[in-house]
């Protein structure tokens, strides 16, 4: 990740529908209210400074960990990074044989025209991107096939402070050429209510224009 020189306006734009929502219409009592006090401005300034300091630490210390055999210890470390930076990257947790079986099943699913057509979504994404919702059938019924390895599962349990459910599982495809998606939140800004888990299904190089993350 790279540190973003984020302005107060950019913070609001990222939170409020990625700048695509007219907030004066959505929350008029907030965005059309005159007479913001100096104390309120100072408070926002302090919050922005704290955000910058936290983001700088995430950049300098990194968000990548390489899990060991000690799942509990790795999960605690991963949880701390996730809570502080908004993302944690787990290196070397993917079982390659399981990944190959999952990929093979995805390729077969794409060859079944009727089922593929029912499961593929091109509306929620844009600029030559699509997602294929995976059916709850073999081999997509095991945690490992979905990328939910023990350390991932434990981090999620700690983050949600108990049991949690999976909303959906999909395979994202970003075909070339496509346009910049701009910075945007993957999940709503409700603490410990939603998390996105991404597993790379192939090696991602810089030439592919990998995802940029702003902590």
mmCIF file of C-alpha atoms in Angstrom:
data_model
loop_
_atom_site.group_PDB
_atom_site.id
_atom_site.type_symbol
_atom_site.label_atom_id
_atom_site.label_comp_id
_atom_site.label_asym_id
_atom_site.label_seq_id
_atom_site.Cartn_x
_atom_site.Cartn_y
_atom_site.Cartn_z
ATOM 1 C CA UNK A 1 0.000 0.000 0.000
ATOM 2 C CA UNK A 2 0.991 3.605 -0.513
ATOM 3 C CA UNK A 3 0.197 6.511 1.771
ATOM 4 C CA UNK A 4 -2.580 8.753 0.480
ATOM 5 C CA UNK A 5 -2.419 12.505 0.980
ATOM 6 C CA UNK A 6 -6.093 12.497 1.881
ATOM 7 C CA UNK A 7 -7.960 15.760 2.291
ATOM 8 C CA UNK A 8 -11.078 16.158 4.406
ATOM 9 C CA UNK A 9 -13.105 16.433 1.197
ATOM 10 C CA UNK A 10 -11.618 13.181 -0.130
ATOM 11 C CA UNK A 11 -12.406 11.421 3.131
ATOM 12 C CA UNK A 12 -16.022 12.499 2.806
ATOM 13 C CA UNK A 13 -16.166 11.512 -0.856
ATOM 14 C CA UNK A 14 -14.798 8.053 -0.074
ATOM 15 C CA UNK A 15 -17.330 7.575 2.715
ATOM 16 C CA UNK A 16 -20.335 9.087 0.949
ATOM 17 C CA UNK A 17 -20.914 6.837 -2.028
ATOM 18 C CA UNK A 18 -17.459 7.359 -3.575
ATOM 19 C CA UNK A 19 -18.459 10.877 -4.575
ATOM 20 C CA UNK A 20 -21.435 9.665 -6.626
ATOM 21 C CA UNK A 21 -24.076 10.614 -4.046
ATOM 22 C CA UNK A 22 -25.469 14.103 -3.563
ATOM 23 C CA UNK A 23 -25.162 14.240 0.206
ATOM 24 C CA UNK A 24 -27.183 17.451 0.483
ATOM 25 C CA UNK A 25 -30.195 15.493 -0.762
ATOM 26 C CA UNK A 26 -29.456 12.379 1.272
ATOM 27 C CA UNK A 27 -28.665 14.102 4.600
ATOM 28 C CA UNK A 28 -29.838 17.710 4.265
ATOM 29 C CA UNK A 29 -29.875 18.321 8.024
ATOM 30 C CA UNK A 30 -26.148 17.579 8.114
ATOM 31 C CA UNK A 31 -24.830 19.004 4.858
ATOM 32 C CA UNK A 32 -27.040 22.081 4.592
ATOM 33 C CA UNK A 33 -26.647 23.211 8.203
ATOM 34 C CA UNK A 34 -24.848 26.538 8.534
ATOM 35 C CA UNK A 35 -22.765 27.751 11.440
ATOM 36 C CA UNK A 36 -20.105 25.068 11.948
ATOM 37 C CA UNK A 37 -18.221 26.027 15.071
ATOM 38 C CA UNK A 38 -14.483 26.435 15.424
ATOM 39 C CA UNK A 39 -14.437 23.605 17.944
ATOM 40 C CA UNK A 40 -16.039 21.275 15.399
ATOM 41 C CA UNK A 41 -13.452 22.233 12.781
ATOM 42 C CA UNK A 42 -10.637 21.646 15.257
ATOM 43 C CA UNK A 43 -12.066 18.261 16.114
ATOM 44 C CA UNK A 44 -12.177 17.245 12.457
ATOM 45 C CA UNK A 45 -8.640 18.521 11.974
ATOM 46 C CA UNK A 46 -7.408 16.396 14.886
ATOM 47 C CA UNK A 47 -9.232 13.355 13.521
ATOM 48 C CA UNK A 48 -7.643 13.886 10.115
ATOM 49 C CA UNK A 49 -4.191 14.203 11.687
ATOM 50 C CA UNK A 50 -4.707 11.001 13.675
ATOM 51 C CA UNK A 51 -5.827 9.236 10.508
ATOM 52 C CA UNK A 52 -2.678 10.379 8.696
ATOM 53 C CA UNK A 53 -0.404 9.207 11.497
ATOM 54 C CA UNK A 54 -2.107 5.819 11.630
ATOM 55 C CA UNK A 55 -1.948 5.431 7.839
ATOM 56 C CA UNK A 56 1.743 6.339 7.845
ATOM 57 C CA UNK A 57 2.453 3.631 10.405
ATOM 58 C CA UNK A 58 0.574 1.068 8.314
ATOM 59 C CA UNK A 59 2.702 1.997 5.294
ATOM 60 C CA UNK A 60 6.009 2.000 7.141
ATOM 61 C CA UNK A 61 5.418 -1.215 9.103
ATOM 62 C CA UNK A 62 3.436 -2.970 6.370
ATOM 63 C CA UNK A 63 0.321 -5.141 6.568
ATOM 64 C CA UNK A 64 1.837 -8.465 5.453
ATOM 65 C CA UNK A 65 2.353 -11.381 7.809
ATOM 66 C CA UNK A 66 3.532 -14.908 7.047
ATOM 67 C CA UNK A 67 1.543 -17.258 9.293
ATOM 68 C CA UNK A 68 3.324 -19.990 11.228
ATOM 69 C CA UNK A 69 2.065 -23.145 12.914
ATOM 70 C CA UNK A 70 0.791 -21.025 15.819
ATOM 71 C CA UNK A 71 -2.666 -20.075 14.500
ATOM 72 C CA UNK A 72 -3.762 -18.290 17.685
ATOM 73 C CA UNK A 73 -0.711 -16.020 17.785
ATOM 74 C CA UNK A 74 -0.877 -15.253 14.059
ATOM 75 C CA UNK A 75 -4.593 -14.493 14.319
ATOM 76 C CA UNK A 76 -4.039 -12.017 17.162
ATOM 77 C CA UNK A 77 -1.364 -10.258 15.145
ATOM 78 C CA UNK A 78 -3.536 -10.264 12.033
ATOM 79 C CA UNK A 79 -6.468 -8.873 14.008
ATOM 80 C CA UNK A 80 -4.396 -5.978 15.341
ATOM 81 C CA UNK A 81 -3.284 -5.019 11.826
ATOM 82 C CA UNK A 82 -6.815 -5.395 10.412
ATOM 83 C CA UNK A 83 -8.304 -3.147 13.094
ATOM 84 C CA UNK A 84 -5.565 -0.537 12.786
ATOM 85 C CA UNK A 85 -5.040 -0.445 9.019
ATOM 86 C CA UNK A 86 -8.303 -1.768 7.618
ATOM 87 C CA UNK A 87 -6.530 -4.604 5.808
ATOM 88 C CA UNK A 88 -4.213 -7.493 6.560
ATOM 89 C CA UNK A 89 -2.383 -9.583 3.982
ATOM 90 C CA UNK A 90 -1.622 -13.220 4.757
ATOM 91 C CA UNK A 91 1.266 -14.646 2.783
ATOM 92 C CA UNK A 92 1.728 -18.335 2.065
ATOM 93 C CA UNK A 93 -1.551 -19.596 3.542
ATOM 94 C CA UNK A 94 -3.036 -20.883 0.292
ATOM 95 C CA UNK A 95 -2.816 -24.611 -0.370
ATOM 96 C CA UNK A 96 -1.850 -24.795 -4.044
ATOM 97 C CA UNK A 97 -3.449 -28.206 -4.639
ATOM 98 C CA UNK A 98 -6.770 -26.942 -3.251
ATOM 99 C CA UNK A 99 -6.429 -23.790 -5.337
ATOM 100 C CA UNK A 100 -5.901 -25.875 -8.494
ATOM 101 C CA UNK A 101 -9.055 -27.902 -7.786
ATOM 102 C CA UNK A 102 -11.045 -24.731 -7.210
ATOM 103 C CA UNK A 103 -9.761 -23.164 -10.418
ATOM 104 C CA UNK A 104 -10.550 -26.322 -12.387
ATOM 105 C CA UNK A 105 -14.118 -26.272 -11.044
ATOM 106 C CA UNK A 106 -14.490 -22.595 -11.963
ATOM 107 C CA UNK A 107 -13.315 -23.299 -15.518
ATOM 108 C CA UNK A 108 -15.848 -26.148 -15.825
ATOM 109 C CA UNK A 109 -18.594 -23.897 -14.503
ATOM 110 C CA UNK A 110 -17.805 -21.325 -17.185
ATOM 111 C CA UNK A 111 -18.312 -23.997 -19.842
ATOM 112 C CA UNK A 112 -21.889 -24.731 -18.742
ATOM 113 C CA UNK A 113 -23.579 -21.910 -20.618
ATOM 114 C CA UNK A 114 -26.982 -21.875 -18.919
ATOM 115 C CA UNK A 115 -25.652 -22.130 -15.364
ATOM 116 C CA UNK A 116 -22.864 -19.658 -16.082
ATOM 117 C CA UNK A 117 -25.329 -17.146 -17.518
ATOM 118 C CA UNK A 118 -27.488 -17.421 -14.378
ATOM 119 C CA UNK A 119 -24.555 -16.914 -12.027
ATOM 120 C CA UNK A 120 -22.527 -14.221 -13.764
ATOM 121 C CA UNK A 121 -23.055 -10.560 -12.857
ATOM 122 C CA UNK A 122 -21.979 -7.668 -15.056
ATOM 123 C CA UNK A 123 -24.190 -4.967 -13.523
ATOM 124 C CA UNK A 124 -22.673 -4.323 -10.099
ATOM 125 C CA UNK A 125 -19.185 -3.973 -11.539
ATOM 126 C CA UNK A 126 -18.130 -1.775 -14.427
ATOM 127 C CA UNK A 127 -15.393 -1.094 -16.984
ATOM 128 C CA UNK A 128 -15.042 -4.629 -18.335
ATOM 129 C CA UNK A 129 -15.230 -6.344 -14.953
ATOM 130 C CA UNK A 130 -17.567 -9.152 -13.917
ATOM 131 C CA UNK A 131 -18.150 -11.541 -11.053
ATOM 132 C CA UNK A 132 -19.256 -15.163 -11.066
ATOM 133 C CA UNK A 133 -21.255 -16.187 -8.010
ATOM 134 C CA UNK A 134 -20.217 -19.682 -6.943
ATOM 135 C CA UNK A 135 -22.989 -22.198 -6.238
ATOM 136 C CA UNK A 136 -23.040 -24.077 -2.937
ATOM 137 C CA UNK A 137 -22.031 -27.357 -4.520
ATOM 138 C CA UNK A 138 -18.894 -29.480 -4.700
ATOM 139 C CA UNK A 139 -16.112 -28.380 -4.453
ATOM 140 C CA UNK A 140 -17.314 -24.972 -3.219
ATOM 141 C CA UNK A 141 -18.676 -26.345 0.047
ATOM 142 C CA UNK A 142 -15.440 -26.525 2.044
ATOM 143 C CA UNK A 143 -13.787 -23.659 3.887
ATOM 144 C CA UNK A 144 -10.417 -24.279 2.229
ATOM 145 C CA UNK A 145 -11.881 -24.133 -1.288
ATOM 146 C CA UNK A 146 -13.265 -20.683 -0.425
ATOM 147 C CA UNK A 147 -9.971 -19.438 1.000
ATOM 148 C CA UNK A 148 -11.181 -19.564 4.611
ATOM 149 C CA UNK A 149 -8.128 -21.296 6.063
ATOM 150 C CA UNK A 150 -7.786 -21.760 9.855
ATOM 151 C CA UNK A 151 -5.913 -18.508 10.444
ATOM 152 C CA UNK A 152 -8.383 -16.597 8.237
ATOM 153 C CA UNK A 153 -11.333 -18.113 10.078
ATOM 154 C CA UNK A 154 -9.826 -17.301 13.485
ATOM 155 C CA UNK A 155 -9.116 -13.685 12.521
ATOM 156 C CA UNK A 156 -12.723 -13.304 11.364
ATOM 157 C CA UNK A 157 -14.069 -14.851 14.564
ATOM 158 C CA UNK A 158 -11.978 -12.454 16.653
ATOM 159 C CA UNK A 159 -12.942 -9.481 14.511
ATOM 160 C CA UNK A 160 -16.676 -10.215 14.729
ATOM 161 C CA UNK A 161 -16.334 -11.298 18.356
ATOM 162 C CA UNK A 162 -18.169 -14.554 17.733
ATOM 163 C CA UNK A 163 -19.931 -16.523 14.982
ATOM 164 C CA UNK A 164 -20.316 -14.960 11.555
ATOM 165 C CA UNK A 165 -21.873 -15.806 8.209
ATOM 166 C CA UNK A 166 -20.718 -15.633 4.594
ATOM 167 C CA UNK A 167 -22.867 -13.301 2.510
ATOM 168 C CA UNK A 168 -21.642 -14.531 -0.870
ATOM 169 C CA UNK A 169 -18.639 -15.979 -2.676
ATOM 170 C CA UNK A 170 -17.729 -14.882 -6.174
ATOM 171 C CA UNK A 171 -14.851 -14.940 -8.630
ATOM 172 C CA UNK A 172 -13.934 -11.461 -9.838
ATOM 173 C CA UNK A 173 -12.556 -11.060 -13.346
ATOM 174 C CA UNK A 174 -10.976 -7.844 -14.540
ATOM 175 C CA UNK A 175 -10.437 -8.130 -18.280
ATOM 176 C CA UNK A 176 -8.187 -5.888 -20.332
ATOM 177 C CA UNK A 177 -8.678 -3.132 -21.305
ATOM 178 C CA UNK A 178 -10.492 -1.481 -18.410
ATOM 179 C CA UNK A 179 -10.584 1.833 -16.615
ATOM 180 C CA UNK A 180 -9.513 2.999 -13.177
ATOM 181 C CA UNK A 181 -12.163 2.213 -10.554
ATOM 182 C CA UNK A 182 -10.986 5.090 -8.306
ATOM 183 C CA UNK A 183 -10.673 4.688 -4.553
ATOM 184 C CA UNK A 184 -13.821 3.240 -2.987
ATOM 185 C CA UNK A 185 -14.841 1.235 0.091
ATOM 186 C CA UNK A 186 -15.588 -2.459 -0.479
ATOM 187 C CA UNK A 187 -17.977 -2.710 2.452
ATOM 188 C CA UNK A 188 -20.200 -0.265 4.376
ATOM 189 C CA UNK A 189 -18.540 1.743 7.126
ATOM 190 C CA UNK A 190 -20.011 -0.174 10.044
ATOM 191 C CA UNK A 191 -17.300 -1.363 12.409
ATOM 192 C CA UNK A 192 -17.118 -5.145 12.758
ATOM 193 C CA UNK A 193 -20.180 -5.761 10.613
ATOM 194 C CA UNK A 194 -18.687 -6.515 7.196
ATOM 195 C CA UNK A 195 -15.344 -7.706 5.843
ATOM 196 C CA UNK A 196 -14.207 -8.620 2.332
ATOM 197 C CA UNK A 197 -11.817 -11.563 1.993
ATOM 198 C CA UNK A 198 -9.894 -11.760 -1.270
ATOM 199 C CA UNK A 199 -7.825 -14.704 -2.501
ATOM 200 C CA UNK A 200 -5.619 -14.305 -5.566
ATOM 201 C CA UNK A 201 -6.376 -17.112 -8.011
ATOM 202 C CA UNK A 202 -3.262 -16.366 -10.034
ATOM 203 C CA UNK A 203 -0.005 -14.490 -9.607
ATOM 204 C CA UNK A 204 -0.635 -10.756 -9.867
ATOM 205 C CA UNK A 205 2.104 -8.636 -11.395
ATOM 206 C CA UNK A 206 2.594 -4.887 -11.432
ATOM 207 C CA UNK A 207 1.888 -4.929 -15.180
ATOM 208 C CA UNK A 208 -1.636 -6.124 -14.397
ATOM 209 C CA UNK A 209 -2.290 -2.888 -12.470
ATOM 210 C CA UNK A 210 -2.926 -4.471 -9.055
ATOM 211 C CA UNK A 211 -5.342 -2.989 -6.530
ATOM 212 C CA UNK A 212 -4.191 0.147 -4.734
ATOM 213 C CA UNK A 213 -5.068 0.340 -1.044
ATOM 214 C CA UNK A 214 -5.303 3.494 1.038
ATOM 215 C CA UNK A 215 -5.133 2.688 4.785
#
